[in-house]
Short mmCIF file of C-alpha atoms and ligand atoms in Angstrom, two decimals:
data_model
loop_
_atom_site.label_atom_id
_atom_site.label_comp_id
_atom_site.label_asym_id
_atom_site.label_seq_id
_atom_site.Cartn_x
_atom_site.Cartn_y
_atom_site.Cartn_z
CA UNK A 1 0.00 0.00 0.00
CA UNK A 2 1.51 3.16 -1.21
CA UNK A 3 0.84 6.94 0.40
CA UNK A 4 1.62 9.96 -0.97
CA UNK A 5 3.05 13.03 0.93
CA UNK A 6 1.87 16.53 -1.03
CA UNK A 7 4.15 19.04 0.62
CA UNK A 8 2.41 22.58 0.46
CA UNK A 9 3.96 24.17 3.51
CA UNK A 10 5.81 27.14 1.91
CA UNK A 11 4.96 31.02 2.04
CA UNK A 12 6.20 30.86 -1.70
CA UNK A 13 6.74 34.55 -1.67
CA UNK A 14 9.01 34.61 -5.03
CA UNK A 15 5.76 34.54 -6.90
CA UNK A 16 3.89 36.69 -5.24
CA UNK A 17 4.35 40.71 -5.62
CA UNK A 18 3.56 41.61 -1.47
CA UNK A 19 2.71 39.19 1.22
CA UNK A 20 -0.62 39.84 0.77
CA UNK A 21 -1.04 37.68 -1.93
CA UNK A 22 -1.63 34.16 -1.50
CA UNK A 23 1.11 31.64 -1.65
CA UNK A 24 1.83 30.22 -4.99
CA UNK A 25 0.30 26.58 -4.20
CA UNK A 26 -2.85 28.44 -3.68
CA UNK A 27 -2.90 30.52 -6.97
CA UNK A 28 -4.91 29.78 -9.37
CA UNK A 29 -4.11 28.24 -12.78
CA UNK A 30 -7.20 28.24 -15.32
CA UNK A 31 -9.58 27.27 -12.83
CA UNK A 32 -7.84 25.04 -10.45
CA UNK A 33 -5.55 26.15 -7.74
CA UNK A 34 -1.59 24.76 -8.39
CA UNK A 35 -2.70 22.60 -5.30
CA UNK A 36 -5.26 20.65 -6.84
CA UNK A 37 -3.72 20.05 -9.83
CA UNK A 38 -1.00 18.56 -8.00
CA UNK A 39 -3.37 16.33 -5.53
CA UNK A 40 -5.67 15.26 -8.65
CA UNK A 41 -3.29 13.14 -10.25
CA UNK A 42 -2.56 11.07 -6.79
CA UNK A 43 -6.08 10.75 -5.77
CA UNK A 44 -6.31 9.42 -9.13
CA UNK A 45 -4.40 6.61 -8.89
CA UNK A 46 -5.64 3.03 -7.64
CA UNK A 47 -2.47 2.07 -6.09
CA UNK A 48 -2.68 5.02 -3.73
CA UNK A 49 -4.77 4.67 -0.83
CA UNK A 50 -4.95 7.99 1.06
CA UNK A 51 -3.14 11.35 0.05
CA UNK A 52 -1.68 13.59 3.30
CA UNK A 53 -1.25 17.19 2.01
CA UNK A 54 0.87 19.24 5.03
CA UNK A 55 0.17 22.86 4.85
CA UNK A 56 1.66 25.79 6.54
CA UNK A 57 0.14 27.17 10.09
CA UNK A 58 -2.86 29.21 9.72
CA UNK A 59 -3.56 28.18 6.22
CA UNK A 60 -6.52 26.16 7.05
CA UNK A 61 -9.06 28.74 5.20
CA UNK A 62 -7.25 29.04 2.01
CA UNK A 63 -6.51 25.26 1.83
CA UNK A 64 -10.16 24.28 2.35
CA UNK A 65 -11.12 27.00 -0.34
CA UNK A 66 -8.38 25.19 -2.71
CA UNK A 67 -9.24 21.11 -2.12
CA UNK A 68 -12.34 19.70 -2.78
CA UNK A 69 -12.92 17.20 0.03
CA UNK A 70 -12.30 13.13 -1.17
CA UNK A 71 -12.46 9.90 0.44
CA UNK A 72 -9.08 9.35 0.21
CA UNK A 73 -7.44 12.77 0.92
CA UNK A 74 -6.79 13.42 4.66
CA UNK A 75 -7.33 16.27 6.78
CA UNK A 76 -4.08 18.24 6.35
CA UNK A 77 -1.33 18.62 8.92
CA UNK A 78 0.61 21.09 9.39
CA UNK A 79 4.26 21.46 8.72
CA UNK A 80 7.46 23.31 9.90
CA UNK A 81 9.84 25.90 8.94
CA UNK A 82 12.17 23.90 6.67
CA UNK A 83 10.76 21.77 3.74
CA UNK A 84 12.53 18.66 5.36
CA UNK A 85 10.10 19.26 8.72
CA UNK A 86 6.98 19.42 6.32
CA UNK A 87 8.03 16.21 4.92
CA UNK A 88 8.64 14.64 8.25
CA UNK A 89 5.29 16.50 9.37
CA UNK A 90 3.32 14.24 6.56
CA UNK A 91 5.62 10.98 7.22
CA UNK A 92 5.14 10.63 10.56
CA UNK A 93 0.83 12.00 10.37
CA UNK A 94 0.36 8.51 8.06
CA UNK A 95 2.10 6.50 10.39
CA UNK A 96 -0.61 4.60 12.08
CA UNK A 97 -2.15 3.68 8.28
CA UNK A 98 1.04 1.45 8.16
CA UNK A 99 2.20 1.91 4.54
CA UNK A 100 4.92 0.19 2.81
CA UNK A 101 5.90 2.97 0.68
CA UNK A 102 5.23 6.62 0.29
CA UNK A 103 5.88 9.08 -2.72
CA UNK A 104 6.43 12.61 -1.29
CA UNK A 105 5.73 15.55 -4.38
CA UNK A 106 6.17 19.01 -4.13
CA UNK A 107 2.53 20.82 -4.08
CA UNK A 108 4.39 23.73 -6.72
CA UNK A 109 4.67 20.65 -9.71
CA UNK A 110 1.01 21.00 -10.35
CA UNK A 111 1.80 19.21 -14.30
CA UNK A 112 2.78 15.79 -12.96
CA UNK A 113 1.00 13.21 -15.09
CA UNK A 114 -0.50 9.95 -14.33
CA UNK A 115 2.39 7.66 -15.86
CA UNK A 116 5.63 9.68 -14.30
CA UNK A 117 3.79 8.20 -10.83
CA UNK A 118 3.48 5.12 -11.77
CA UNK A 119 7.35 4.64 -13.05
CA UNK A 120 7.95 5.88 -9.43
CA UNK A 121 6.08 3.38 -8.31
CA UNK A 122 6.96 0.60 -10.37
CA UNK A 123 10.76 1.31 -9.53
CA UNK A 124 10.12 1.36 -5.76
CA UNK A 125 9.15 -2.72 -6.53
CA UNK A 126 13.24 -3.54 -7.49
CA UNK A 127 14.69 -0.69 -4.95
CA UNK A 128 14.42 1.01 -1.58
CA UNK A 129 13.80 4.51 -3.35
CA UNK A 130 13.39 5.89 -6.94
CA UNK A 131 13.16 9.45 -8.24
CA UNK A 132 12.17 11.45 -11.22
CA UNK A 133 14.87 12.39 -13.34
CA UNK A 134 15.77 14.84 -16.25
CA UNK A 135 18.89 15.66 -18.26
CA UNK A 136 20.27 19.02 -17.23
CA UNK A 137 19.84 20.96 -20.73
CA UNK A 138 22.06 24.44 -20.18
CA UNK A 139 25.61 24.20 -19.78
CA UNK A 140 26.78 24.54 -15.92
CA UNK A 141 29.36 26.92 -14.66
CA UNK A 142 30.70 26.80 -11.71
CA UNK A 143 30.72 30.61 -10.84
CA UNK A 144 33.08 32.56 -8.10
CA UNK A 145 31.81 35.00 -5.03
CA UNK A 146 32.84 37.72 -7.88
CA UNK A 147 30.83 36.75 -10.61
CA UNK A 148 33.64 34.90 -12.79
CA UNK A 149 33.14 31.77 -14.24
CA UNK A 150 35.62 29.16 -12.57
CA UNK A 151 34.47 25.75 -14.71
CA UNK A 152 32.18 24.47 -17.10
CA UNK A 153 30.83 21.40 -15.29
CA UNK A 154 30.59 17.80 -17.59
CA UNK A 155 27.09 17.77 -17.67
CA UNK A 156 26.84 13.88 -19.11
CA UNK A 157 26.41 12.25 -15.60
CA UNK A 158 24.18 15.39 -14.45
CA UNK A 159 20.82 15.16 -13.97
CA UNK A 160 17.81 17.11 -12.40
CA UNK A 161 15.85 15.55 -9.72
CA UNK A 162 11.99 16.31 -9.79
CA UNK A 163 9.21 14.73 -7.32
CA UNK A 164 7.25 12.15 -6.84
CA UNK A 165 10.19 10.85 -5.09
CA UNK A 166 9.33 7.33 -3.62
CA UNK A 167 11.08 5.51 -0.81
CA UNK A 168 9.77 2.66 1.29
CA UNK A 169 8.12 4.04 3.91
CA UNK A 170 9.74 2.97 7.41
CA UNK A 171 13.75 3.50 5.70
CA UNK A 172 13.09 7.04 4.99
CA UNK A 173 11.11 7.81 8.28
CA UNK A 174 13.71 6.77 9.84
CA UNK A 175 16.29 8.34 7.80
CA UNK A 176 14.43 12.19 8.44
CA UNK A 177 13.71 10.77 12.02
CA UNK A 178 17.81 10.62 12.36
CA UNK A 179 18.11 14.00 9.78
CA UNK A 180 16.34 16.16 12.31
CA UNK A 181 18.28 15.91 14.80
CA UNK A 182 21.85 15.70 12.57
CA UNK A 183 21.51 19.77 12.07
CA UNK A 184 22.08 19.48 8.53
CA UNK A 185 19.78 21.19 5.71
CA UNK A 186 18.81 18.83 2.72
CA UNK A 187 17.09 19.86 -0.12
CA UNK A 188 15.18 17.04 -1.39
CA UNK A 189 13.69 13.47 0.38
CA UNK A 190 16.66 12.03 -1.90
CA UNK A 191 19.67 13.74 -0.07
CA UNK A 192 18.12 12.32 2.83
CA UNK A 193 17.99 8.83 1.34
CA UNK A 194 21.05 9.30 0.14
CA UNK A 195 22.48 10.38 3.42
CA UNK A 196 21.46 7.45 5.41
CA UNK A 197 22.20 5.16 2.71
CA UNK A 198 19.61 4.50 0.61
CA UNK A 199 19.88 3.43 -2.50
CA UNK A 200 17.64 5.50 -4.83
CA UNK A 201 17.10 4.63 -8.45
CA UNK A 202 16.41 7.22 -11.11
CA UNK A 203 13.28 7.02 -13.46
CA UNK A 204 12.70 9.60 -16.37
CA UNK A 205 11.03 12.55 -15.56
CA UNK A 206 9.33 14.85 -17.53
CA UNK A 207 9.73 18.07 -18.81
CA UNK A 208 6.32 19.18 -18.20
CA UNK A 209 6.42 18.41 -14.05
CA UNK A 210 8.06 21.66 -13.38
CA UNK A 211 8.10 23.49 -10.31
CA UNK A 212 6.75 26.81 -10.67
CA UNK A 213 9.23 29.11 -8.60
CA UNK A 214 8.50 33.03 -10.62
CA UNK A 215 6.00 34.78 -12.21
CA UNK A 216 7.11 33.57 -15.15
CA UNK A 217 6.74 30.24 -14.69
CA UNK A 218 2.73 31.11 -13.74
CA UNK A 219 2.50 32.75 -17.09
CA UNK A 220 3.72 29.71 -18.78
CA UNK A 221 1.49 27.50 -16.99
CA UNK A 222 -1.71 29.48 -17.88
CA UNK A 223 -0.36 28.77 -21.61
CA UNK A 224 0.25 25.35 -20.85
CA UNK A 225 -3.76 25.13 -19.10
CA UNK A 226 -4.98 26.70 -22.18
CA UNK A 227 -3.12 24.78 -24.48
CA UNK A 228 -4.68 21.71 -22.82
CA UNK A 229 -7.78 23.38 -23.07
CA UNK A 230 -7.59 22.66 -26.76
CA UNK A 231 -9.37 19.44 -26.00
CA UNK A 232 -13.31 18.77 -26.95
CA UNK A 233 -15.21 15.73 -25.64
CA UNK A 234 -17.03 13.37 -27.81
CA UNK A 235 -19.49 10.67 -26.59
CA UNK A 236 -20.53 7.46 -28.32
CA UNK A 237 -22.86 4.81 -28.06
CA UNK A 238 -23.33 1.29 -28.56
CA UNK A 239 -25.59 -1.40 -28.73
CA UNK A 240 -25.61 -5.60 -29.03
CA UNK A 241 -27.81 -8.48 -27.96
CA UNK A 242 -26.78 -12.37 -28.37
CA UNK A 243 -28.96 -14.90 -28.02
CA UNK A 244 -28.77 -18.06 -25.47
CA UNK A 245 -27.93 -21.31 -26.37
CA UNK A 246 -26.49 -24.39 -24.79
CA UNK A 247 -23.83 -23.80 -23.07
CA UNK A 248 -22.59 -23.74 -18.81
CA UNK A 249 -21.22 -20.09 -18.50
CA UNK A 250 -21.68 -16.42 -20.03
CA UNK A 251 -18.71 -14.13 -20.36
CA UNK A 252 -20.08 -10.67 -20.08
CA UNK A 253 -17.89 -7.72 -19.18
CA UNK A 254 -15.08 -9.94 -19.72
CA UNK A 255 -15.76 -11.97 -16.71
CA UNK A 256 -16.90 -15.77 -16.56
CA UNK A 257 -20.08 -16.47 -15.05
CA UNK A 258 -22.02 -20.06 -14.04
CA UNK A 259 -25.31 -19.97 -16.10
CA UNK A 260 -27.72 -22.81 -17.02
CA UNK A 261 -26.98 -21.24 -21.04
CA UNK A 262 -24.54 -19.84 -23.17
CA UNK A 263 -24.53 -17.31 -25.59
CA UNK A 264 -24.07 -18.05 -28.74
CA UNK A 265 -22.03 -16.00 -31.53
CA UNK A 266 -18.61 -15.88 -33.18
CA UNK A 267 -16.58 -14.45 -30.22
CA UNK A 268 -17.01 -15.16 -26.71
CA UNK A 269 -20.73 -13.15 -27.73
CA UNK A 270 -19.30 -10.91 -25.05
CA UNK A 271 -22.30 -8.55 -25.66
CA UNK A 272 -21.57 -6.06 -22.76
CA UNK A 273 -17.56 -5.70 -24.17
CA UNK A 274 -19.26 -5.46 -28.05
CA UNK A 275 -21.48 -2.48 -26.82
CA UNK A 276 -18.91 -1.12 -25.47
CA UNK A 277 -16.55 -1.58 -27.88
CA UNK A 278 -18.88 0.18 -30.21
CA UNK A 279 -19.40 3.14 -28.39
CA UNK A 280 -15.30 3.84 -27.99
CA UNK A 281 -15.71 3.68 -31.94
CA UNK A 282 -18.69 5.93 -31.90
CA UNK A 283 -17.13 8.16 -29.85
CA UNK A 284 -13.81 8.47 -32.74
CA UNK A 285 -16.44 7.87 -35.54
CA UNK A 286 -14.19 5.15 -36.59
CA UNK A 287 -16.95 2.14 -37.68
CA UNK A 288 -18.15 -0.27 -35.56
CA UNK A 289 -16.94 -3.54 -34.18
CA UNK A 290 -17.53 -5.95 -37.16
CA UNK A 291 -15.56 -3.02 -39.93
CA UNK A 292 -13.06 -3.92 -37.25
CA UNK A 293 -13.35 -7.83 -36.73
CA UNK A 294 -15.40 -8.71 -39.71
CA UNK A 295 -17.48 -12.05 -38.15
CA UNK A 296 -16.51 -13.78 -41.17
CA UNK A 297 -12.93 -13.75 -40.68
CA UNK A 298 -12.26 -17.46 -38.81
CA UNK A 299 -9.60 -15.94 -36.62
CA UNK A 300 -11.93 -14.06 -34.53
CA UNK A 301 -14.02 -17.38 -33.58
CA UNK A 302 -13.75 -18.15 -29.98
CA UNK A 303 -12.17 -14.88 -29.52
CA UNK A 304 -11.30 -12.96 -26.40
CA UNK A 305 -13.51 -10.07 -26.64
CA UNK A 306 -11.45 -8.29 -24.37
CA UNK A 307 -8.79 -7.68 -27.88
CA UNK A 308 -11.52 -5.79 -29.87
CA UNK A 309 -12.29 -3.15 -26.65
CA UNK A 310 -8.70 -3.07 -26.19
CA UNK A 311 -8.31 -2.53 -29.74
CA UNK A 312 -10.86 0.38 -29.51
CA UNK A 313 -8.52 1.93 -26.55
CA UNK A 314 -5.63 1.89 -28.57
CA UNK A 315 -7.33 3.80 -31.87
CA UNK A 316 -7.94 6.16 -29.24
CA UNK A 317 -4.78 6.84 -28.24
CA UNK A 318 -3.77 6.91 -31.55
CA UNK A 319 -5.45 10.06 -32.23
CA UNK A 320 -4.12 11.26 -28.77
CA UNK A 321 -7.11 11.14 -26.90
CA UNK A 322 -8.18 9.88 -23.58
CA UNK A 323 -10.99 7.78 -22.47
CA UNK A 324 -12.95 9.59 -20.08
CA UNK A 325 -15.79 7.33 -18.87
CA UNK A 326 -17.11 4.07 -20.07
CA UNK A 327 -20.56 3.19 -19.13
CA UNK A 328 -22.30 -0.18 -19.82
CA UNK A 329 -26.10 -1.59 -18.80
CA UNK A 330 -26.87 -4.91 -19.62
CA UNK A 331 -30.76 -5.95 -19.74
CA UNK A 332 -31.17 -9.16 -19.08
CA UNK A 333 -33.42 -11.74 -16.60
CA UNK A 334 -30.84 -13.97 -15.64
CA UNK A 335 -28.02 -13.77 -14.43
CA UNK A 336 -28.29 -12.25 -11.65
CA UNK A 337 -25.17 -9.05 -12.75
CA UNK A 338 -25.09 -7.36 -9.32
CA UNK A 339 -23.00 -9.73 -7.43
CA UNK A 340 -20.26 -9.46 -10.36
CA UNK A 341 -20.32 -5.52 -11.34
CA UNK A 342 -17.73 -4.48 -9.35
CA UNK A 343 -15.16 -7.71 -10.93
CA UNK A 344 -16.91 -6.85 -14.61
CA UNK A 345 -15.72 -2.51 -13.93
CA UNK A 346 -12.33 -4.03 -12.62
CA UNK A 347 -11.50 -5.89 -15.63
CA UNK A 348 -12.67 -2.74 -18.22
CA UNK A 349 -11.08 -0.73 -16.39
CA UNK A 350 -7.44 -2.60 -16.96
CA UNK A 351 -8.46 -3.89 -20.47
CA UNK A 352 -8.79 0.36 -20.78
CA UNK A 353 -5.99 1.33 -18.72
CA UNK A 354 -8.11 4.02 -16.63
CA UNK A 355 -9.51 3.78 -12.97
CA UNK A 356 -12.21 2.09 -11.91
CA UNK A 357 -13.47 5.29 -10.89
CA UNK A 358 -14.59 6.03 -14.90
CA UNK A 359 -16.18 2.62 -14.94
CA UNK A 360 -19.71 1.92 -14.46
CA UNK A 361 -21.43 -1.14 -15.22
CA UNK A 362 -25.68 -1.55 -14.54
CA UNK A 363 -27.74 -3.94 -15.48
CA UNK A 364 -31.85 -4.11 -15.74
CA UNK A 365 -34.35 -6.41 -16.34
CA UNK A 366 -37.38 -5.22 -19.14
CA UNK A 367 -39.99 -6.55 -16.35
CA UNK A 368 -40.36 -10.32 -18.88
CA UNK A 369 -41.01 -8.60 -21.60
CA UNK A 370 -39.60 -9.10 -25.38
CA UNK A 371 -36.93 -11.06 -26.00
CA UNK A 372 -34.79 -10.29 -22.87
CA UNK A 373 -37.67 -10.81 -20.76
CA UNK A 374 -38.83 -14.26 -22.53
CA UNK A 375 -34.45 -15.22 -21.47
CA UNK A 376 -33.71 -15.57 -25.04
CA UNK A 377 -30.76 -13.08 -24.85
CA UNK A 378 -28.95 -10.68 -23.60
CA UNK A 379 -28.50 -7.09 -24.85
CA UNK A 380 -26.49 -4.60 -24.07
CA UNK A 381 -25.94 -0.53 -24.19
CA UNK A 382 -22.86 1.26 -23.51
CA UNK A 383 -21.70 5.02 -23.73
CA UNK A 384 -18.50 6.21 -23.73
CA UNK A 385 -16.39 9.33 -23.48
CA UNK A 386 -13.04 10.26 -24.51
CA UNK A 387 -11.03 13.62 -24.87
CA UNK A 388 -9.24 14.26 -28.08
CA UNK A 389 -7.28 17.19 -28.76
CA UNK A 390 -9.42 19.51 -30.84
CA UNK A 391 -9.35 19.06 -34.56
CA UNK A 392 -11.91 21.25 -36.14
CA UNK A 393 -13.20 18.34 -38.51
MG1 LIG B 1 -21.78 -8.89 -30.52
#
């Protein structure tokens, strides 16, 4: 179980013109504060369970107007002077939640995307701790009190270390445990680590997860927001029904379920993966599922119906979109769906790639009547969303 830290505890007075304005993690970017944008991606992500943001003293009010309450963001906690007392602020406030690992992210990289934190985490399997990483770009000079330049550093073996940085949990609270009291100032979790001995692999960064330090950098993030903003939404639908026949299971939603019938078709007559399947074309007005898997192609007999949505998912990222929501309701007498929806929205949502959270799978009777209601099939209607950057066709 991982936990991530969001440190927010700075007066970030660079950016701001007179101490009357509010810190920078507070400031607004488009229409989210830099702190949200930050949190979202973390809340986001299954293999996070809880996200502990540690503020400054006496910034409960402007923190509460910045984070929409979630189930899995705690109450903040505040932190101390130095960023390294913030961080151990947030370490030790998770302790009783007993996590194996933790990432801790600065609350001023509001751009971090979904797949930097989930190298992080996917390195912190093989090692002890595992940062973010970029190559330095500018030449470095190694500059005298006088303003002279001394050396031109080798860059090569130079690189720039960003957050999420992700440790195991109980090394590195120890390691800030024993850095509090060693009177030394580090600058990142990673000095820390690398203090007391941990190893810490590196992981590409990315270019976009900046930390926005000047005014400046705010004015390139607003072009950055709107540049994203670029996007439009498109929703499609879809629609199948297969018909019983002998048989001891049905595979709907890609999972395997006990039934006195089959369904019969060319596939696995997934018909709750076809609708939806359908609808991710709808939704790039790219055919439908049999343009795509013509039935009369042999190869697609038997199939894994679980191919042609993932198929679907990958036309759509393609084009450079995202899927948004998937939404599926399959009518039917018997089975009995409820006791399975939540293992049916699991397995879209990894055939997809997105949470669960953008999963929803119901299912209705029609009250015996027609063809669903006589048990001579199964149909099934699915909508889906995706964003794709806008193209003006
Ligand atoms: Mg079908």
């Amino acid at each position: 179980m991982a936990i991530a830290v969001i440190v927010a505890g700075g007066l970030g007075v660079r950016a701001g013109t007179s101490p009357a304005d509010p810190p920078k993690q507070y400031r607004r970017i488009g229409a989210d504060t830099v702190l949200a944008r930050a949190v979202a991606p973390f809340l986001s992500n299954p293999r996070i369970a809880a996200v502990q943001v540690v503020i400054r003293e006496g910034h409960d009010e402007v923190y509460a107007a910045s984070v929409a309450p979630h189930a899995r963001l705690l109450p903040p906690v505040n932190g101390g002077e130095r960023r390294q007392d913030s961080v151990r602020a947030g370490l030790e406030a998770v302790a009783t939640l007993e996590p194996e690992e933790v990432l801790v992210h600065d609350a001023a990289r509001p751009f971090v995307g979904p797949a930097l934190i989930d190298r992080v985490l996917q390195a912190l399997e093989q090692h002890p701790g595992a940062i973010p990483v970029v190559p330095v770009a500018d030449t470095v000079k190694r500059v005298s009190a006088d303003g002279l330049v001394e050396a031109t550093v080798e860059r090569a073996d130079l690189r720039a270390a960003q957050t999420p940085q992700g440790f195991r949990y109980d090394a590195i609270r120890a390691a800030h445990a024993r850095a509090a009291v060693s009177g030394i100032d580090f600058t990142d979790d990673a000095a820390i680590a690398e203090w007391a001995g941990i190893d810490v692999a590196c992981v590409p960064g990315d270019p976009a997860n900046r930390k926005l330090t000047t005014w400046g950098d705010f004015d390139l993030a607003e072009a950055m927001v709107e540049r994203l903003g670029t996007f439009e939404y498109r929703t499609g639908s879809g629609f199948d029904v297969h018909r019983f026949g002998d048989g001891d299971h049905v595979v709907l939603c890609s999972v395997r379920i006990p039934h006195s019938h089959g369904l019969l078709g060319h596939s696995d007559a997934d018909v709750g993966l076809h609708a939806l399947t359908d609808a991710l074309l709808g939704a790039i007005a790219d055919g439908d599922i049999g343009s795509h898997f013509p039935p009369s192609e042999p190869r697609w007999r038997g199939a894994d119906s679980a191919q042609f949505l993932r198929h679907a998912a990958e036309l759509v990222a393609g084009r450079g979109g995202a899927i948004v929501h998937a939404d599926v309701t399959l009518m039917c007498e018997t089975p009995k769906i409820g006791p399975h929806r939540d293992a049916m929205r699991a397995r879209i949502a990894e055939i997809l790639g997105i949470g669960i959270g953008r999963v929803a799978v119901k299912a209705t009777t029609s009250e015996g009547l027609g063809f669903t209601g006589r048990r001579e099939g199964i149909a099934a209607q699915a909508t889906a969303t995706v964003r794709l950057p806008e193209s003006g066709q």
